[in-house]
mmCIF file of C-alpha atoms and ligand atoms in Angstrom:
data_model
loop_
_atom_site.group_PDB
_atom_site.id
_atom_site.type_symbol
_atom_site.label_atom_id
_atom_site.label_comp_id
_atom_site.label_asym_id
_atom_site.label_seq_id
_atom_site.Cartn_x
_atom_site.Cartn_y
_atom_site.Cartn_z
ATOM 1 C CA MET A 1 36.885 65.557 -59.093
ATOM 2 C CA ALA A 2 39.418 62.808 -58.577
ATOM 3 C CA GLY A 3 40.712 64.720 -55.619
ATOM 4 C CA LEU A 4 37.199 65.040 -54.281
ATOM 5 C CA ARG A 5 36.480 61.334 -54.838
ATOM 6 C CA GLU A 6 39.726 60.408 -53.129
ATOM 7 C CA ALA A 7 38.872 62.726 -50.346
ATOM 8 C CA GLY A 8 35.376 61.139 -50.233
ATOM 9 C CA LEU A 9 36.842 57.628 -50.090
ATOM 10 C CA ALA A 10 39.348 58.645 -47.542
ATOM 11 C CA GLY A 11 36.468 60.212 -45.554
ATOM 12 C CA ALA A 12 34.423 57.035 -45.928
ATOM 13 C CA ALA A 13 37.403 54.920 -44.874
ATOM 14 C CA LEU A 14 37.937 57.169 -41.930
ATOM 15 C CA ALA A 15 34.264 57.008 -41.090
ATOM 16 C CA LEU A 16 34.413 53.240 -41.431
ATOM 17 C CA THR A 17 37.535 52.806 -39.288
ATOM 18 C CA GLY A 18 36.068 55.343 -36.914
ATOM 19 C CA GLY A 19 32.868 53.273 -36.833
ATOM 20 C CA VAL A 20 34.811 50.056 -36.224
ATOM 21 C CA ALA A 21 36.887 51.761 -33.615
ATOM 22 C CA TYR A 22 33.683 53.051 -32.007
ATOM 23 C CA VAL A 23 32.116 49.585 -32.071
ATOM 24 C CA ILE A 24 35.252 48.016 -30.602
ATOM 25 C CA TRP A 25 35.491 50.809 -28.033
ATOM 26 C CA ASN A 26 31.800 50.447 -27.377
ATOM 27 C CA LEU A 27 32.128 46.682 -26.967
ATOM 28 C CA ARG A 28 35.115 47.144 -24.709
ATOM 29 C CA ASP A 29 33.243 49.839 -22.869
ATOM 30 C CA THR A 30 30.178 47.621 -22.488
ATOM 31 C CA LYS A 31 32.382 44.803 -21.238
ATOM 32 C CA LYS A 32 34.095 47.191 -18.840
ATOM 33 C CA ARG A 33 30.726 48.538 -17.721
ATOM 34 C CA GLN A 34 29.398 45.023 -17.224
ATOM 35 C CA GLU A 35 32.493 44.164 -15.215
ATOM 36 C CA ALA A 36 32.147 47.375 -13.210
ATOM 37 C CA GLU A 37 28.446 46.651 -12.670
ATOM 38 C CA LYS A 38 29.317 43.134 -11.524
ATOM 39 C CA VAL A 39 31.888 44.498 -9.080
ATOM 40 C CA MET A 40 29.402 47.116 -7.858
ATOM 41 C CA LEU A 41 26.702 44.476 -7.464
ATOM 42 C CA GLU A 42 29.097 42.279 -5.493
ATOM 43 C CA GLN A 43 30.090 45.261 -3.367
ATOM 44 C CA ASN A 44 26.444 46.132 -2.741
ATOM 45 C CA LEU A 45 25.666 42.540 -1.834
ATOM 46 C CA ASN A 46 28.656 42.493 0.520
ATOM 47 C CA ALA A 47 27.611 45.821 2.058
ATOM 48 C CA GLU A 48 24.056 44.528 2.447
ATOM 49 C CA LYS A 49 25.381 41.330 4.007
ATOM 50 C CA GLN A 50 27.614 43.393 6.309
ATOM 51 C CA GLU A 51 24.715 45.654 7.279
ATOM 52 C CA LYS A 52 22.555 42.649 8.054
ATOM 53 C CA LEU A 53 25.372 41.180 10.121
ATOM 54 C CA VAL A 54 25.859 44.397 12.069
ATOM 55 C CA GLU A 55 22.079 44.708 12.473
ATOM 56 C CA LYS A 56 22.007 41.153 13.753
ATOM 57 C CA GLU A 57 24.918 41.677 16.097
ATOM 58 C CA ILE A 58 24.107 45.084 17.537
ATOM 59 C CA ARG A 59 20.686 46.522 18.157
ATOM 60 C CA SER A 60 20.243 49.939 19.676
ATOM 61 C CA GLU A 61 16.984 51.215 21.068
ATOM 62 C CA THR A 62 16.042 54.447 22.775
ATOM 63 C CA ALA A 63 12.728 55.390 24.310
ATOM 64 C CA ARG A 64 11.325 58.061 26.541
ATOM 65 C CA GLU A 65 9.989 55.465 28.937
ATOM 66 C CA ALA A 66 11.948 52.710 30.573
ATOM 67 C CA PRO A 67 10.813 49.131 29.852
ATOM 68 C CA ALA A 68 8.114 47.947 32.244
ATOM 69 C CA VAL A 69 9.632 46.353 35.306
ATOM 70 C CA SER A 70 7.176 43.439 35.056
ATOM 71 C CA GLN A 71 8.729 42.551 31.677
ATOM 72 C CA GLN A 72 12.086 42.460 33.361
ATOM 73 C CA GLY A 73 11.351 39.268 35.277
ATOM 74 C CA GLN A 74 13.401 38.319 38.281
ATOM 75 C CA ALA A 75 16.032 36.025 36.813
ATOM 76 C CA ARG A 76 19.461 37.532 36.286
ATOM 77 C CA GLY A 77 20.229 37.129 32.621
ATOM 78 C CA SER A 78 22.802 38.887 30.549
ATOM 79 C CA GLN A 79 21.767 42.407 31.354
ATOM 80 C CA VAL A 80 24.281 45.059 32.304
ATOM 81 C CA LEU A 81 22.649 48.017 33.988
ATOM 82 C CA VAL A 82 24.344 51.343 33.214
ATOM 83 C CA LEU A 83 23.595 54.107 35.704
ATOM 84 C CA GLY A 84 25.135 57.375 36.843
ATOM 85 C CA LEU A 85 24.196 61.024 37.191
ATOM 86 C CA ASP A 86 23.060 62.979 34.141
ATOM 87 C CA GLY A 87 25.906 64.011 31.874
ATOM 88 C CA ALA A 88 28.352 61.409 33.217
ATOM 89 C CA GLY A 89 28.822 59.695 29.824
ATOM 90 C CA LYS A 90 26.536 56.617 29.858
ATOM 91 C CA THR A 91 25.129 57.139 26.357
ATOM 92 C CA SER A 92 28.614 57.936 25.045
ATOM 93 C CA LEU A 93 29.829 54.612 26.453
ATOM 94 C CA LEU A 94 27.002 52.668 24.800
ATOM 95 C CA GLN A 95 27.568 54.507 21.538
ATOM 96 C CA CYS A 96 31.196 53.395 21.656
ATOM 97 C CA PHE A 97 30.106 49.804 22.287
ATOM 98 C CA ALA A 98 27.699 49.948 19.360
ATOM 99 C CA THR A 99 29.806 51.810 16.787
ATOM 100 C CA GLY A 100 33.409 51.805 18.042
ATOM 101 C CA SER A 101 33.585 55.571 18.583
ATOM 102 C CA VAL A 102 31.560 58.607 19.602
ATOM 103 C CA GLU A 103 30.828 60.152 16.231
ATOM 104 C CA GLN A 104 27.417 61.620 16.798
ATOM 105 C CA GLU A 105 26.310 64.285 19.236
ATOM 106 C CA VAL A 106 24.727 62.653 22.254
ATOM 107 C CA SER A 107 21.695 64.130 23.925
ATOM 108 C CA PRO A 108 20.376 63.527 27.453
ATOM 109 C CA THR A 109 18.517 60.232 27.798
ATOM 110 C CA GLN A 110 14.909 60.983 28.624
ATOM 111 C CA GLY A 111 13.928 57.412 29.427
ATOM 112 C CA PHE A 112 16.123 54.460 28.627
ATOM 113 C CA HIS A 113 18.635 53.498 26.017
ATOM 114 C CA ALA A 114 19.400 49.850 25.295
ATOM 115 C CA VAL A 115 22.131 48.292 23.202
ATOM 116 C CA SER A 116 22.106 44.544 22.554
ATOM 117 C CA ILE A 117 25.241 42.836 21.400
ATOM 118 C CA ASN A 118 24.986 39.347 19.913
ATOM 119 C CA ARG A 119 28.228 37.744 18.867
ATOM 120 C CA GLU A 120 28.536 33.993 18.465
ATOM 121 C CA GLU A 121 27.720 32.582 21.900
ATOM 122 C CA LEU A 122 27.704 35.978 23.552
ATOM 123 C CA HIS A 123 24.554 37.969 24.192
ATOM 124 C CA ILE A 124 24.652 41.105 26.327
ATOM 125 C CA GLU A 125 22.029 43.741 26.795
ATOM 126 C CA PHE A 126 23.278 47.076 28.080
ATOM 127 C CA LEU A 127 20.473 49.085 29.614
ATOM 128 C CA GLU A 128 20.980 52.749 30.456
ATOM 129 C CA ILE A 129 18.360 54.560 32.495
ATOM 130 C CA GLY A 130 18.724 58.341 32.209
ATOM 131 C CA GLY A 131 20.459 60.126 35.085
ATOM 132 C CA GLU A 132 18.191 63.143 35.495
ATOM 133 C CA GLU A 133 16.788 63.592 38.981
ATOM 134 C CA LYS A 134 13.256 62.544 38.031
ATOM 135 C CA LEU A 135 14.535 59.265 36.578
ATOM 136 C CA ARG A 136 16.796 58.281 39.486
ATOM 137 C CA ASP A 137 13.842 56.935 41.527
ATOM 138 C CA TYR A 138 13.380 54.259 38.853
ATOM 139 C CA TRP A 139 16.951 52.997 39.045
ATOM 140 C CA PRO A 140 16.518 50.441 41.860
ATOM 141 C CA MET A 141 13.686 48.704 39.977
ATOM 142 C CA TYR A 142 16.129 47.459 37.362
ATOM 143 C CA LEU A 143 18.733 46.056 39.718
ATOM 144 C CA LYS A 144 17.069 42.669 40.156
ATOM 145 C CA LYS A 145 17.689 41.553 36.616
ATOM 146 C CA ALA A 146 21.172 43.000 36.269
ATOM 147 C CA ARG A 147 24.205 40.755 36.288
ATOM 148 C CA VAL A 148 26.602 43.682 36.586
ATOM 149 C CA LEU A 149 26.104 47.317 37.540
ATOM 150 C CA VAL A 150 28.170 49.862 35.626
ATOM 151 C CA PHE A 151 28.172 53.207 37.386
ATOM 152 C CA VAL A 152 29.550 56.038 35.233
ATOM 153 C CA LEU A 153 30.917 59.079 37.003
ATOM 154 C CA ASP A 154 32.060 62.447 35.678
ATOM 155 C CA ALA A 155 35.485 62.377 37.348
ATOM 156 C CA ALA A 156 35.988 66.104 36.819
ATOM 157 C CA ASP A 157 32.725 67.218 38.435
ATOM 158 C CA PHE A 158 33.831 67.349 42.100
ATOM 159 C CA THR A 159 30.779 69.303 43.189
ATOM 160 C CA ARG A 160 28.548 66.338 42.427
ATOM 161 C CA PHE A 161 30.729 63.639 44.011
ATOM 162 C CA PRO A 162 28.655 63.597 47.242
ATOM 163 C CA LEU A 163 25.420 63.141 45.267
ATOM 164 C CA ALA A 164 26.971 60.420 43.097
ATOM 165 C CA LYS A 165 28.294 58.684 46.214
ATOM 166 C CA THR A 166 24.893 58.699 47.975
ATOM 167 C CA SER A 167 23.141 57.435 44.837
ATOM 168 C CA LEU A 168 25.688 54.663 44.339
ATOM 169 C CA HIS A 169 25.657 53.479 47.954
ATOM 170 C CA ARG A 170 21.862 53.364 47.952
ATOM 171 C CA LEU A 171 21.986 51.020 44.955
ATOM 172 C CA LEU A 172 24.704 48.816 46.423
ATOM 173 C CA ALA A 173 22.882 48.532 49.736
ATOM 174 C CA SER A 174 19.789 47.127 48.053
ATOM 175 C CA GLU A 175 21.801 44.560 46.034
ATOM 176 C CA PRO A 176 24.618 43.327 48.262
ATOM 177 C CA TYR A 177 26.086 40.802 45.775
ATOM 178 C CA LEU A 178 25.888 42.716 42.538
ATOM 179 C CA PRO A 179 29.322 43.201 40.901
ATOM 180 C CA LEU A 180 30.151 46.838 40.268
ATOM 181 C CA VAL A 181 32.243 48.470 37.559
ATOM 182 C CA LEU A 182 32.834 52.115 38.391
ATOM 183 C CA LEU A 183 33.945 54.148 35.398
ATOM 184 C CA ALA A 184 35.809 57.343 36.249
ATOM 185 C CA ASN A 185 34.953 59.047 32.996
ATOM 186 C CA LYS A 186 36.181 62.320 31.440
ATOM 187 C CA GLN A 187 39.826 61.597 32.251
ATOM 188 C CA ASP A 188 40.733 63.977 29.417
ATOM 189 C CA LEU A 189 39.477 66.970 31.403
ATOM 190 C CA PRO A 190 42.066 68.886 33.423
ATOM 191 C CA GLY A 191 41.975 67.999 37.110
ATOM 192 C CA ALA A 192 39.884 64.847 36.599
ATOM 193 C CA CYS A 193 40.060 62.603 39.650
ATOM 194 C CA GLY A 194 42.140 59.445 39.177
ATOM 195 C CA VAL A 195 40.937 55.969 40.127
ATOM 196 C CA THR A 196 42.745 55.773 43.494
ATOM 197 C CA GLU A 197 41.394 59.129 44.704
ATOM 198 C CA LEU A 198 37.984 58.184 43.422
ATOM 199 C CA TYR A 199 38.010 54.948 45.370
ATOM 200 C CA GLU A 200 38.450 57.117 48.463
ATOM 201 C CA SER A 201 35.975 59.839 47.433
ATOM 202 C CA MET A 202 33.247 57.291 46.729
ATOM 203 C CA ALA A 203 34.046 55.473 50.004
ATOM 204 C CA LEU A 204 34.312 52.162 48.174
ATOM 205 C CA GLY A 205 36.328 50.701 51.037
ATOM 206 C CA SER A 206 33.149 50.719 53.119
ATOM 207 C CA VAL A 207 31.227 48.649 50.576
ATOM 208 C CA GLY A 208 30.479 45.158 51.916
ATOM 209 C CA ASP A 209 32.717 42.200 51.067
ATOM 210 C CA GLY A 210 29.929 40.664 48.966
ATOM 211 C CA HIS A 211 30.531 43.140 46.150
ATOM 212 C CA LYS A 212 33.155 42.463 43.533
ATOM 213 C CA LEU A 213 34.198 45.851 42.309
ATOM 214 C CA SER A 214 36.531 47.390 39.754
ATOM 215 C CA VAL A 215 37.326 51.014 39.006
ATOM 216 C CA LEU A 216 38.533 52.121 35.585
ATOM 217 C CA GLY A 217 39.374 55.528 34.123
ATOM 218 C CA THR A 218 37.822 56.284 30.726
ATOM 219 C CA GLN A 219 37.535 59.095 28.215
ATOM 220 C CA LEU A 220 34.660 58.891 25.811
ATOM 221 C CA TRP A 221 34.261 62.335 24.323
ATOM 222 C CA LYS A 222 33.193 62.887 20.752
ATOM 223 C CA GLY A 223 36.070 62.553 18.324
ATOM 224 C CA SER A 224 38.576 61.312 20.895
ATOM 225 C CA SER A 225 41.094 58.890 19.426
ATOM 226 C CA ASP A 226 41.300 57.212 22.860
ATOM 227 C CA ALA A 227 37.553 56.627 23.107
ATOM 228 C CA HIS A 228 37.720 53.316 21.243
ATOM 229 C CA ALA A 229 40.524 51.922 23.451
ATOM 230 C CA SER A 230 38.804 53.232 26.579
ATOM 231 C CA ALA A 231 35.509 51.612 25.671
ATOM 232 C CA GLN A 232 37.299 48.382 24.742
ATOM 233 C CA ASP A 233 38.960 48.222 28.186
ATOM 234 C CA ALA A 234 35.625 48.907 29.860
ATOM 235 C CA TYR A 235 33.924 46.232 27.729
ATOM 236 C CA GLU A 236 36.517 43.607 28.638
ATOM 237 C CA LEU A 237 36.276 44.480 32.312
ATOM 238 C CA ILE A 238 32.477 44.189 32.195
ATOM 239 C CA LEU A 239 32.767 40.771 30.499
ATOM 240 C CA GLU A 240 35.161 39.643 33.204
ATOM 241 C CA MET A 241 32.771 40.794 35.921
ATOM 242 C CA MET A 242 29.857 39.080 34.163
ATOM 243 C CA ASN A 243 31.786 35.820 34.063
ATOM 244 C CA SER A 244 32.755 36.162 37.712
ATOM 245 C CA ASN A 245 29.062 36.515 38.531
ATOM 246 C CA CYS A 246 28.239 33.341 36.516
ATOM 247 C CA GLU A 247 30.801 31.256 38.347
ATOM 248 C CA GLU A 248 29.141 31.818 41.723
HETATM 249 N N1 LIG B 328 35.318 65.839 27.850
HETATM 250 C C1 LIG B 328 34.585 64.741 27.890
HETATM 251 N N2 LIG B 328 33.265 64.813 27.604
HETATM 252 C C2 LIG B 328 32.542 63.664 27.646
HETATM 253 C C3 LIG B 328 33.116 62.400 27.948
HETATM 254 N N3 LIG B 328 32.155 61.469 27.920
HETATM 255 C C4 LIG B 328 31.019 62.111 27.601
HETATM 256 N N4 LIG B 328 31.246 63.438 27.438
HETATM 257 C C5 LIG B 328 30.274 64.481 27.104
HETATM 258 O O1 LIG B 328 29.409 64.658 28.223
HETATM 259 C C6 LIG B 328 28.096 64.971 27.778
HETATM 260 C C7 LIG B 328 27.083 64.008 28.376
HETATM 261 O O2 LIG B 328 27.336 62.704 27.862
HETATM 262 P P1 LIG B 328 26.207 61.579 27.822
HETATM 263 O O3 LIG B 328 26.836 60.356 27.277
HETATM 264 O O4 LIG B 328 24.975 62.074 27.155
HETATM 265 O O5 LIG B 328 25.890 61.430 29.380
HETATM 266 P P2 LIG B 328 24.762 60.523 30.051
HETATM 267 O O6 LIG B 328 25.386 59.938 31.272
HETATM 268 O O7 LIG B 328 24.199 59.572 29.089
HETATM 269 O O8 LIG B 328 23.672 61.609 30.491
HETATM 270 P P3 LIG B 328 22.070 61.386 30.706
HETATM 271 O O9 LIG B 328 21.554 60.639 29.542
HETATM 272 O O10 LIG B 328 21.529 62.776 30.776
HETATM 273 O O11 LIG B 328 21.882 60.657 31.991
HETATM 274 C C8 LIG B 328 28.134 64.936 26.258
HETATM 275 O O12 LIG B 328 28.312 66.238 25.761
HETATM 276 C C9 LIG B 328 29.364 64.081 25.956
HETATM 277 O O13 LIG B 328 29.970 64.403 24.711
HETATM 278 C C10 LIG B 328 34.537 62.352 28.236
HETATM 279 O O14 LIG B 328 35.153 61.324 28.526
HETATM 280 N N5 LIG B 328 35.197 63.557 28.186
HETATM 281 MG MG1 LIG B 329 22.303 59.217 28.344
#
């Protein structure tokens, strides 16, 4: 009996210490959980803040129809018009500007694709009009408001150089003072034309003196580690050309 009682007491003591230990553990656990919840809450708030910031700084919009030309007005603002034949890499470029890389699959732009960047004093709206044949007739309508024209070219698609050249020269002829940034994209592809050859192939020497122009090689394919640096160089060049247009 005594053995049983002792065993009972020992059991009760164990249960008691176990209970105390549980309470302490539970208290510690609650404290830890509260701390963890606080950290999580702070992280969520920070993430929310960050999201809002990104939302505020970069807005991306795609639509099947281009914005009405009447809404465009006539004054040159901070719009950068991004044109080029279908498949050249215009959407990939804008995706890099908006997110820093080309992570998602891009699909052909059926109408327009706009990305607005607002950072401190800087506000730029990049407007891409799709490059399919049926959309090319709309291109000239958007030149009036553009401060800079970015023409993206698939530098490895030699067969379409003549078409790209005609399309580009038609645009330049209707806007004799519009600065041009020509992007020789897809430099990663074997045999892609370099910037010097492209200058010749696109007959840029024959473009009037009124045009400030720059040619830059880029590679913007999905997953490329160089895409970010390429897009960054293009972005800086565009900014420079925008500023040069302001100073006039
Ligand atoms: N290899 C390679 N592929 C690229 C590069 N840039 C874009 N592409 C690919 O080329 C295809 C067309 O790219 P888009 O960015 O949709 O071309 P786009 O000029 O917007 O074409 P449209 O909207 O049809 O006028 C996609 O499959 C891209 O992943 C590049 O530098 N290298
Ligand atoms: Mg596109």
